[in-house]
Coordinates of C-alpha atoms in Angstrom, one line a residue:
Chain A
M1 CA -29.1 30.4 13.9
A2 CA -25.8 29.1 12.5
D3 CA -24.1 26.1 14.0
I4 CA -20.6 26.6 15.4
F5 CA -18.2 23.7 15.4
E6 CA -16.1 23.2 18.5
L7 CA -13.1 21.1 19.2
P8 CA -10.9 20.9 22.3
I9 CA -7.2 20.5 21.8
K10 CA -4.7 20.3 24.7
V11 CA -1.4 22.1 24.4
L12 CA 1.3 19.4 24.5
F13 CA 5.0 19.5 25.0
Q14 CA 5.5 19.1 21.2
H15 CA 3.6 22.4 20.5
C16 CA 5.8 24.6 22.7
D17 CA 9.0 26.5 22.0
P18 CA 12.0 27.4 24.1
A19 CA 10.0 30.3 25.5
G20 CA 7.5 27.8 26.9
I21 CA 4.6 28.9 24.7
V22 CA 3.0 27.5 21.6
F23 CA 5.2 27.9 18.5
Y24 CA 2.9 29.6 16.0
P25 CA 3.3 27.2 13.1
R26 CA 1.9 24.6 15.5
Y27 CA -1.2 26.8 15.9
F28 CA -1.7 26.3 12.2
E29 CA -1.6 22.6 12.6
M30 CA -4.4 23.0 15.2
V31 CA -6.3 25.2 12.7
N32 CA -5.9 22.5 10.1
Q33 CA -7.0 19.8 12.6
T34 CA -10.1 21.9 13.4
V35 CA -11.0 22.1 9.7
E36 CA -10.3 18.4 9.3
E37 CA -12.5 17.3 12.2
W38 CA -15.2 19.8 11.1
H39 CA -15.3 17.9 7.8
E40 CA -15.5 14.5 9.6
L41 CA -17.7 15.3 12.6
G42 CA -19.6 18.4 11.4
L43 CA -20.1 17.7 7.7
D44 CA -19.9 13.9 7.9
Y45 CA -17.3 13.9 5.1
S46 CA -14.0 12.7 6.3
F47 CA -10.7 13.8 4.7
A48 CA -9.9 10.1 4.1
R49 CA -13.1 9.7 2.0
M50 CA -12.5 13.1 0.3
H51 CA -8.9 12.4 -0.7
S52 CA -9.1 8.6 -1.4
E53 CA -12.5 8.1 -2.9
D54 CA -13.4 11.5 -4.4
R55 CA -9.9 12.7 -5.3
R56 CA -10.7 16.1 -3.9
G57 CA -8.7 18.3 -1.6
V58 CA -9.4 21.6 0.3
P59 CA -6.0 23.4 0.2
T60 CA -5.8 26.7 2.1
V61 CA -5.2 29.5 -0.4
S62 CA -4.8 32.3 2.1
I63 CA -4.9 32.8 5.8
G64 CA -4.7 35.6 8.3
A65 CA -4.0 35.2 12.0
E66 CA -3.7 37.3 15.1
F67 CA -2.2 35.9 18.2
S68 CA -3.8 37.7 21.1
A69 CA -2.3 36.0 24.1
P70 CA 0.2 33.1 24.5
S71 CA -0.8 29.6 25.3
R72 CA 1.2 27.3 27.6
L73 CA 1.8 23.6 28.2
G74 CA -1.3 21.9 29.5
D75 CA -3.8 24.6 28.4
V76 CA -6.9 23.1 26.9
L77 CA -8.0 25.3 24.0
T78 CA -11.5 25.3 22.6
W79 CA -11.3 25.8 18.9
R80 CA -14.4 27.2 17.3
L81 CA -15.1 27.2 13.5
E82 CA -17.7 29.4 11.7
L83 CA -18.3 29.8 8.0
I84 CA -18.2 33.4 7.0
R85 CA -18.8 33.1 3.3
L86 CA -19.5 30.1 1.0
G87 CA -18.5 30.6 -2.6
R88 CA -19.0 28.3 -5.6
T89 CA -15.6 26.7 -5.2
S90 CA -14.3 28.4 -2.0
A91 CA -15.1 28.7 1.7
H92 CA -14.1 31.6 4.0
L93 CA -13.8 30.5 7.6
R94 CA -13.1 32.1 11.0
V95 CA -11.4 29.8 13.4
T96 CA -10.9 30.9 17.0
A97 CA -9.0 29.5 19.9
L98 CA -10.2 30.2 23.5
A99 CA -8.9 29.2 26.9
G100 CA -11.9 29.6 29.0
D101 CA -13.1 33.1 28.1
E102 CA -9.7 34.3 27.0
L103 CA -9.1 34.7 23.3
R104 CA -5.7 33.2 22.3
M105 CA -5.8 33.4 18.5
V106 CA -8.2 34.0 15.5
A107 CA -7.5 32.7 12.0
T108 CA -9.3 33.3 8.8
P109 CA -8.4 30.6 6.3
V110 CA -9.9 30.5 2.8
L111 CA -10.3 27.0 1.4
V112 CA -10.7 26.0 -2.2
C113 CA -12.3 22.8 -3.4
L114 CA -9.8 21.2 -5.7
D115 CA -9.9 18.3 -8.1
M116 CA -6.6 16.5 -7.2
D117 CA -6.2 15.1 -10.7
S118 CA -6.6 18.3 -12.7
G119 CA -5.3 20.5 -9.9
R120 CA -8.2 22.9 -10.7
P121 CA -10.9 24.3 -8.4
V122 CA -14.3 22.7 -8.8
P123 CA -17.7 23.5 -7.3
W124 CA -18.5 22.0 -3.9
A125 CA -20.6 18.8 -4.2
D126 CA -24.3 19.5 -3.4
G127 CA -24.3 17.4 -0.2
V128 CA -21.1 19.1 1.1
R129 CA -22.5 22.5 0.3
A130 CA -25.7 21.8 2.1
A131 CA -23.9 20.5 5.2
M132 CA -21.5 23.5 5.1
S133 CA -24.4 26.0 4.9
K134 CA -25.6 25.2 8.4
Y135 CA -22.4 26.7 9.7
L136 CA -22.8 30.0 7.7
A137 CA -22.7 32.8 10.2
A138 CA -25.2 35.6 10.0
Q139 CA -23.7 38.7 8.4
Chain B
M1 CA 18.6 51.1 -1.7
A2 CA 17.3 48.7 0.9
D3 CA 19.0 45.3 1.5
I4 CA 17.0 42.2 0.9
F5 CA 17.8 39.1 2.9
E6 CA 17.7 35.8 0.9
L7 CA 17.8 32.2 2.1
P8 CA 17.4 29.1 0.0
I9 CA 15.4 26.2 1.5
K10 CA 14.9 22.9 -0.2
V11 CA 11.4 21.3 0.0
L12 CA 12.0 18.0 1.8
F13 CA 9.8 14.9 2.3
Q14 CA 9.0 16.1 5.8
H15 CA 7.4 19.3 4.4
C16 CA 4.9 17.5 2.1
D17 CA 1.4 16.2 2.6
P18 CA -0.5 13.3 1.1
A19 CA -1.3 15.5 -1.9
G20 CA 2.5 15.7 -2.5
I21 CA 2.7 19.4 -1.9
V22 CA 4.0 21.5 1.0
F23 CA 1.6 21.4 4.0
Y24 CA 1.0 25.0 4.8
P25 CA 2.0 25.0 8.5
R26 CA 5.4 23.8 7.3
Y27 CA 5.6 27.0 5.2
F28 CA 5.3 29.0 8.4
E29 CA 8.3 27.0 9.8
M30 CA 10.2 28.2 6.7
V31 CA 9.0 31.8 7.3
N32 CA 10.3 31.5 10.9
Q33 CA 13.6 30.0 9.7
T34 CA 14.0 32.9 7.3
V35 CA 13.4 35.4 10.2
E36 CA 15.8 33.4 12.4
E37 CA 18.6 33.3 9.8
W38 CA 18.0 37.0 9.0
H39 CA 18.7 37.7 12.7
E40 CA 21.9 35.6 12.7
L41 CA 23.3 36.3 9.2
G42 CA 21.7 39.6 8.3
L43 CA 21.6 41.4 11.7
D44 CA 24.5 39.6 13.3
Y45 CA 22.3 38.8 16.3
S46 CA 21.6 35.1 16.7
F47 CA 18.4 33.8 18.3
A48 CA 20.7 31.9 20.7
R49 CA 22.3 35.1 21.9
M50 CA 18.9 37.0 21.9
H51 CA 17.2 34.3 24.0
S52 CA 20.0 33.1 26.3
E53 CA 22.0 36.2 27.0
D54 CA 19.5 39.1 26.5
R55 CA 16.4 37.3 27.6
R56 CA 14.5 38.8 24.6
G57 CA 12.2 37.2 22.1
V58 CA 10.5 38.2 18.9
P59 CA 7.1 36.5 18.9
T60 CA 4.9 36.9 15.9
V61 CA 1.8 38.7 16.9
S62 CA 0.0 38.6 13.6
I63 CA 0.6 37.2 10.1
G64 CA -1.1 37.1 6.8
A65 CA -0.2 34.7 4.0
E66 CA -1.3 33.9 0.4
F67 CA -0.3 30.7 -1.2
S68 CA -0.1 31.4 -4.9
A69 CA 1.1 28.1 -6.3
P70 CA 2.0 24.8 -4.7
S71 CA 5.5 23.7 -4.0
R72 CA 6.7 20.1 -4.5
L73 CA 9.3 17.7 -3.1
G74 CA 12.7 18.8 -4.3
D75 CA 11.9 22.4 -5.2
V76 CA 14.5 24.8 -4.0
L77 CA 12.7 27.9 -2.7
T78 CA 14.4 31.3 -2.5
W79 CA 13.0 33.0 0.6
R80 CA 13.3 36.9 0.5
L81 CA 12.8 39.1 3.5
E82 CA 12.1 42.8 3.5
L83 CA 11.3 45.2 6.3
I84 CA 8.1 47.2 5.6
R85 CA 7.8 49.2 8.7
L86 CA 9.9 49.5 11.9
G87 CA 8.1 50.6 15.0
R88 CA 9.5 51.4 18.4
T89 CA 8.8 47.8 19.6
S90 CA 7.6 46.1 16.4
A91 CA 8.7 45.1 12.9
H92 CA 6.4 44.5 9.9
L93 CA 8.0 42.1 7.4
R94 CA 7.2 40.8 4.0
V95 CA 8.6 37.3 3.4
T96 CA 8.3 35.8 -0.1
A97 CA 9.0 32.4 -1.5
L98 CA 10.0 32.0 -5.1
A99 CA 10.9 29.0 -7.2
G100 CA 12.9 30.6 -10.0
D101 CA 10.6 33.4 -11.1
E102 CA 7.4 31.8 -9.9
L103 CA 5.9 33.2 -6.7
R104 CA 4.8 30.5 -4.3
M105 CA 3.8 32.4 -1.2
V106 CA 4.0 35.7 0.5
A107 CA 3.7 36.2 4.2
T108 CA 3.5 39.4 6.2
P109 CA 4.5 38.7 9.8
V110 CA 4.5 41.3 12.5
L111 CA 7.1 40.8 15.2
V112 CA 7.3 42.3 18.6
C113 CA 10.4 42.7 20.7
L114 CA 9.6 41.1 24.0
D115 CA 11.3 41.0 27.4
M116 CA 11.0 37.4 28.3
D117 CA 11.0 38.0 32.0
S118 CA 8.3 40.6 32.2
G119 CA 6.4 39.3 29.1
R120 CA 6.1 42.9 27.9
P121 CA 7.2 44.6 24.7
V122 CA 10.3 46.7 24.9
P123 CA 12.1 49.0 22.4
W124 CA 14.5 47.4 20.0
A125 CA 18.1 47.8 21.2
D126 CA 19.9 50.5 19.3
G127 CA 22.3 48.1 17.5
V128 CA 19.5 45.9 16.4
R129 CA 17.4 48.8 15.2
A130 CA 20.4 50.2 13.2
A131 CA 21.0 46.7 11.6
M132 CA 17.3 46.3 10.8
S133 CA 17.0 49.7 9.2
K134 CA 19.2 48.6 6.3
Y135 CA 16.4 46.2 5.3
L136 CA 13.7 48.9 5.4
A137 CA 12.0 48.9 2.0
A138 CA 11.3 52.2 0.2
Q139 CA 7.6 53.0 0.5
Chain C
M1 CA -1.9 -7.3 37.6
A2 CA -0.2 -4.3 36.1
D3 CA -2.2 -1.4 34.8
I4 CA -1.8 -0.5 31.1
F5 CA -2.3 3.0 30.1
E6 CA -4.3 3.5 26.8
L7 CA -4.7 6.6 24.7
P8 CA -6.6 6.9 21.3
I9 CA -5.0 9.2 18.7
K10 CA -6.5 9.7 15.3
V11 CA -4.2 9.9 12.3
L12 CA -4.6 13.4 10.9
F13 CA -3.6 14.9 7.5
Q14 CA -0.6 16.6 9.3
H15 CA 0.8 13.2 10.2
C16 CA 0.9 11.8 6.7
D17 CA 3.6 12.0 4.0
P18 CA 3.4 12.0 0.2
A19 CA 3.1 8.2 0.3
G20 CA -0.2 8.8 2.2
I21 CA 1.1 7.0 5.4
V22 CA 2.2 8.3 8.8
F23 CA 5.7 9.9 8.5
Y24 CA 7.7 8.1 11.2
P25 CA 9.0 11.2 13.1
R26 CA 5.3 11.9 13.7
Y27 CA 4.9 8.5 15.3
F28 CA 7.5 9.7 17.8
E29 CA 5.4 12.7 18.6
M30 CA 2.5 10.3 19.3
V31 CA 4.8 8.2 21.5
N32 CA 5.7 11.4 23.4
Q33 CA 2.1 12.4 23.7
T34 CA 1.3 9.0 25.1
V35 CA 4.1 9.4 27.7
E36 CA 2.8 13.0 28.5
E37 CA -0.8 11.9 28.9
W38 CA 0.3 8.9 31.0
H39 CA 1.9 11.4 33.4
E40 CA -1.1 13.6 33.5
L41 CA -3.9 11.0 33.5
G42 CA -2.2 7.9 34.7
L43 CA 0.2 9.3 37.3
D44 CA -1.7 12.5 38.2
Y45 CA 1.5 14.4 37.5
S46 CA 1.2 16.8 34.6
F47 CA 4.1 17.9 32.5
A48 CA 3.1 21.5 33.2
R49 CA 3.5 20.9 37.0
M50 CA 6.7 18.8 36.5
H51 CA 8.4 21.4 34.4
S52 CA 7.2 24.7 35.9
E53 CA 6.8 23.9 39.6
D54 CA 9.3 21.1 40.1
R55 CA 11.9 22.0 37.5
R56 CA 12.1 18.4 36.5
G57 CA 12.1 16.9 33.0
V58 CA 11.9 13.3 31.6
P59 CA 14.1 13.4 28.5
T60 CA 14.3 10.2 26.3
V61 CA 17.8 9.0 26.4
S62 CA 17.3 6.1 24.0
I63 CA 14.5 4.5 22.0
G64 CA 14.0 1.6 19.6
A65 CA 11.1 1.3 17.3
E66 CA 9.7 -1.2 14.8
F67 CA 7.1 -0.2 12.3
S68 CA 5.1 -3.3 11.5
A69 CA 2.4 -1.9 9.2
P70 CA 1.6 1.5 7.8
S71 CA -1.1 3.8 9.2
R72 CA -3.3 5.9 7.0
L73 CA -5.3 9.1 7.2
G74 CA -8.3 8.6 9.5
D75 CA -7.1 5.5 11.3
V76 CA -7.7 5.7 15.0
L77 CA -4.7 4.2 16.8
T78 CA -4.9 2.8 20.3
W79 CA -1.6 3.6 22.1
R80 CA -0.8 1.4 25.0
L81 CA 2.0 2.1 27.5
E82 CA 3.5 -0.4 29.9
L83 CA 6.4 0.0 32.3
I84 CA 9.1 -2.6 31.7
R85 CA 11.7 -1.6 34.3
L86 CA 11.8 1.1 36.9
G87 CA 15.3 2.2 37.9
R88 CA 16.3 4.7 40.6
T89 CA 16.5 7.6 38.0
S90 CA 15.2 5.9 34.8
A91 CA 12.1 4.2 33.4
H92 CA 12.0 1.7 30.5
L93 CA 8.8 1.7 28.7
R94 CA 7.1 -0.2 25.9
V95 CA 4.7 1.8 23.9
T96 CA 2.5 0.1 21.3
A97 CA 0.2 1.4 18.6
L98 CA -2.7 -0.8 17.5
A99 CA -5.5 -0.3 14.9
G100 CA -8.1 -2.7 16.1
D101 CA -6.1 -5.9 16.5
E102 CA -3.4 -5.0 14.0
L103 CA 0.0 -4.0 15.4
R104 CA 1.3 -0.8 13.7
M105 CA 4.4 0.0 15.8
V106 CA 6.1 -0.7 19.0
A107 CA 8.6 1.6 20.7
T108 CA 10.8 1.2 23.7
P109 CA 11.8 4.6 25.1
V110 CA 14.0 4.9 28.1
L111 CA 13.3 8.1 30.2
V112 CA 15.5 9.7 32.8
C113 CA 14.3 11.9 35.6
L114 CA 16.3 15.1 35.2
D115 CA 16.8 18.1 37.4
M116 CA 16.5 20.9 34.9
D117 CA 18.7 23.3 36.7
S118 CA 21.7 21.0 37.3
G119 CA 21.0 19.0 34.1
R120 CA 21.7 15.9 36.1
P121 CA 19.6 12.7 36.7
V122 CA 17.9 12.6 40.1
P123 CA 15.8 9.8 41.8
W124 CA 12.1 9.7 41.0
A125 CA 10.1 11.5 43.7
D126 CA 8.4 8.9 46.0
G127 CA 4.9 9.7 44.9
V128 CA 5.8 9.5 41.2
R129 CA 7.6 6.2 41.8
A130 CA 4.6 4.7 43.6
A131 CA 2.3 5.8 40.9
M132 CA 4.6 4.5 38.2
S133 CA 4.9 1.1 39.9
K134 CA 1.3 0.2 39.2
Y135 CA 2.2 0.1 35.5
L136 CA 5.1 -2.2 36.0
A137 CA 4.6 -5.2 33.8
A138 CA 5.2 -8.7 35.1
Q139 CA 8.5 -10.1 33.9
Chain D
M1 CA 37.8 2.8 2.1
A2 CA 34.1 3.4 2.4
D3 CA 32.7 6.9 1.6
I4 CA 30.9 8.7 4.5
F5 CA 28.1 11.1 3.6
E6 CA 28.1 14.3 5.7
L7 CA 25.5 17.0 6.0
P8 CA 25.5 20.1 8.3
I9 CA 22.1 21.0 9.9
K10 CA 21.7 24.0 12.2
V11 CA 19.5 23.6 15.3
L12 CA 16.7 26.1 14.8
F13 CA 14.1 27.5 17.1
Q14 CA 11.5 25.1 15.6
H15 CA 13.6 22.1 16.7
C16 CA 13.7 23.1 20.4
D17 CA 11.3 22.3 23.3
P18 CA 10.5 24.2 26.4
A19 CA 13.6 22.8 28.0
G20 CA 15.6 24.6 25.3
I21 CA 17.0 21.5 23.7
V22 CA 16.2 19.6 20.6
F23 CA 12.8 17.7 20.9
Y24 CA 13.7 14.2 19.9
P25 CA 11.1 13.6 17.2
R26 CA 12.8 16.6 15.5
Y27 CA 16.1 14.6 15.5
F28 CA 14.3 12.0 13.5
E29 CA 13.3 14.6 10.9
M30 CA 17.0 15.4 10.7
V31 CA 17.9 11.7 10.3
N32 CA 15.3 11.6 7.5
Q33 CA 16.7 14.7 5.9
T34 CA 20.2 13.1 6.0
V35 CA 18.9 10.0 4.3
E36 CA 17.1 12.1 1.7
E37 CA 20.1 14.3 0.9
W38 CA 22.3 11.2 0.8
H39 CA 20.0 9.9 -2.0
E40 CA 20.1 13.2 -3.9
L41 CA 23.7 14.3 -3.3
G42 CA 25.5 11.0 -2.5
L43 CA 23.6 8.6 -4.8
D44 CA 22.4 11.0 -7.4
Y45 CA 18.9 9.7 -7.0
S46 CA 16.6 12.3 -5.6
F47 CA 13.5 11.5 -3.6
A48 CA 11.5 13.5 -6.2
R49 CA 12.6 11.2 -9.0
M50 CA 12.3 8.0 -6.9
H51 CA 8.7 8.8 -5.8
S52 CA 7.3 10.5 -8.9
E53 CA 9.0 8.7 -11.8
D54 CA 9.9 5.3 -10.3
R55 CA 7.0 5.0 -7.9
R56 CA 9.4 3.7 -5.3
G57 CA 9.8 4.6 -1.6
V58 CA 12.3 3.8 1.1
P59 CA 10.2 3.6 4.3
T60 CA 12.0 3.1 7.6
V61 CA 10.9 -0.3 9.0
S62 CA 12.9 -0.1 12.3
I63 CA 15.2 2.4 14.0
G64 CA 17.2 2.6 17.2
A65 CA 18.6 5.7 18.7
E66 CA 20.7 6.9 21.6
F67 CA 20.8 10.5 22.6
S68 CA 24.2 11.1 24.2
A69 CA 24.1 14.8 24.9
P70 CA 21.5 17.5 24.3
S71 CA 21.7 19.9 21.4
R72 CA 20.8 23.6 21.8
L73 CA 19.5 26.5 19.7
G74 CA 22.2 27.5 17.2
D75 CA 24.4 24.4 17.4
V76 CA 25.5 23.3 14.0
L77 CA 25.4 19.5 13.8
T78 CA 27.4 17.4 11.4
W79 CA 25.3 14.4 10.4
R80 CA 27.3 11.4 9.1
L81 CA 25.8 8.5 7.3
E82 CA 27.4 5.1 6.8
L83 CA 25.9 2.0 5.3
I84 CA 26.3 -1.0 7.6
R85 CA 24.7 -3.7 5.6
L86 CA 23.1 -3.8 2.2
G87 CA 20.5 -6.5 1.7
R88 CA 18.6 -7.4 -1.5
T89 CA 15.7 -5.1 -0.6
S90 CA 17.0 -3.4 2.6
A91 CA 19.7 -1.1 3.8
H92 CA 21.0 -0.9 7.4
L93 CA 22.4 2.6 8.1
R94 CA 24.2 4.3 11.0
V95 CA 23.5 8.0 11.2
T96 CA 25.4 10.0 13.7
A97 CA 25.2 13.7 14.8
L98 CA 28.3 15.5 16.1
A99 CA 28.8 19.0 17.3
G100 CA 32.5 19.4 16.8
D101 CA 33.9 16.3 18.4
E102 CA 31.0 15.7 20.8
L103 CA 28.6 12.9 19.9
R104 CA 25.0 14.1 20.2
M105 CA 23.1 11.1 18.9
V106 CA 23.4 7.9 16.9
A107 CA 20.5 6.3 15.0
T108 CA 20.4 3.0 13.2
P109 CA 17.5 3.1 10.7
V110 CA 16.7 0.1 8.4
L111 CA 15.2 1.1 5.1
V112 CA 13.3 -1.1 2.7
C113 CA 13.0 -0.5 -1.0
L114 CA 9.2 -0.5 -1.7
D115 CA 7.1 -0.5 -4.8
M116 CA 4.5 2.1 -4.0
D117 CA 1.9 0.6 -6.2
S118 CA 2.0 -2.9 -4.8
G119 CA 3.2 -1.9 -1.3
R120 CA 5.7 -4.7 -1.5
P121 CA 9.5 -4.8 -1.1
V122 CA 11.5 -5.0 -4.3
P123 CA 15.2 -5.3 -5.0
W124 CA 17.3 -2.2 -5.3
A125 CA 17.8 -1.1 -8.8
D126 CA 21.3 -2.0 -10.0
G127 CA 22.4 1.6 -10.3
V128 CA 21.2 2.5 -6.8
R129 CA 22.8 -0.6 -5.4
A130 CA 26.1 0.2 -7.0
A131 CA 26.0 3.8 -5.8
M132 CA 25.1 2.7 -2.2
S133 CA 27.9 0.1 -2.1
K134 CA 30.5 2.9 -2.0
Y135 CA 29.2 3.8 1.4
L136 CA 29.4 0.3 2.8
A137 CA 31.5 0.4 6.0
A138 CA 34.2 -2.1 6.5
Q139 CA 33.0 -4.7 9.0

């Protein structure tokens, strides 16, 4: 059975727009935070270490998102991350936000492992690949 | 021939991440700005009027995006907006960012016309629909 | 002895600028988050309830800040909030960010209790004032 | 007579909070944008050149701000920048936002010229100092 990474994020004043709901670019900050905390807490490979020591990055090269229902100030969202496909230099994720049982949004970011000095994709390091594999969802 | 709405946006320090390139949630703020200025300058229907006087909103219900090449501090991006499909209560857009001739990103937001008091989709007002139609791309 | 409210916030990728340190407007989002969580967790008066049910807000009317040392990706900051002066319609705060023992920034926001319908300052509700008083620092 | 740098910035949806007014951390993004455009347009020394070629930065080491009146969606703010004091390695600014004749906010950032490799303050380059001096307000 695949692992699923979960992260709670509270909807704060700074996330909300004049309509009183989460402004959607702020949702993408939460998606990014989920990916970042997955690296640190789920893969034991913090962004700080990745960027500073290994000079690697994981830019998002594409993303799709559906916003099913609005989120409001004070809602606590459960963000869930699953790995859909793991390529040699890429990772296809599904990141979902729930408030209780209600789906609020689903995003499908594709990350690429990048060498920051050359600006080119490189294969995932073996340890990172092994750690990621535990989150690979059954097809 | 369909109209295309264009808006220049300079990449500022606040848009860039530790890798020195635009942080992708900031791109979505630029997409939103393009949609907002299209309403004000292209459709003669400002967000201020829409929200305050007419109690309407145009939330994004889904979006896809591909990031073709990174943008850096000081780049001036030309944002182009075309209307792909105009439904009774929805609008499918294609929003593209170019630096000179180089494609940086393309996004495909779907907006819905919402009555802010009921929280329900409502048909576009006739004047808004007529103004939008000029931007409808040939299929 | 006055209570001090504390909140840990991790420095994320989204907070950092091309120099690799926290972009200072993001620090103010953290100050605002500290004030917001103080209301919810320290005063038992959430922003959601304040804004939606009571139609009150607590806009910041002035603020000073000193940035003593930079914060980097992955730093966990301890935000501390003390109440310096409690007026009839205002509250003078001191909000400090520490990384371990090292001071990173101190901010001194002044909040005003606002009636959102009239747009005018109003006295703190008795319960809110009583809850706030526990955080009043000795002079 | 000292020069005053001016920059118009429109208040967008992304700047506004659930109370329908500019969220104050967003004001600081506008302050930063004013400082950044002053460098590029007023001093002919773009942030891109400063950071990439010269490995210099101008972090804000302290700032004070007063928010005199709220700004709303669609307001066009005129940001004015004056230089109050020019030190060997620092610059004290006054940055003001007006909507027509109405003052909306005033901020007093202090910048330091930093060598990004050593992390230490360094004197302003002669050309930058000369360009800045034109904006030095009479005492």
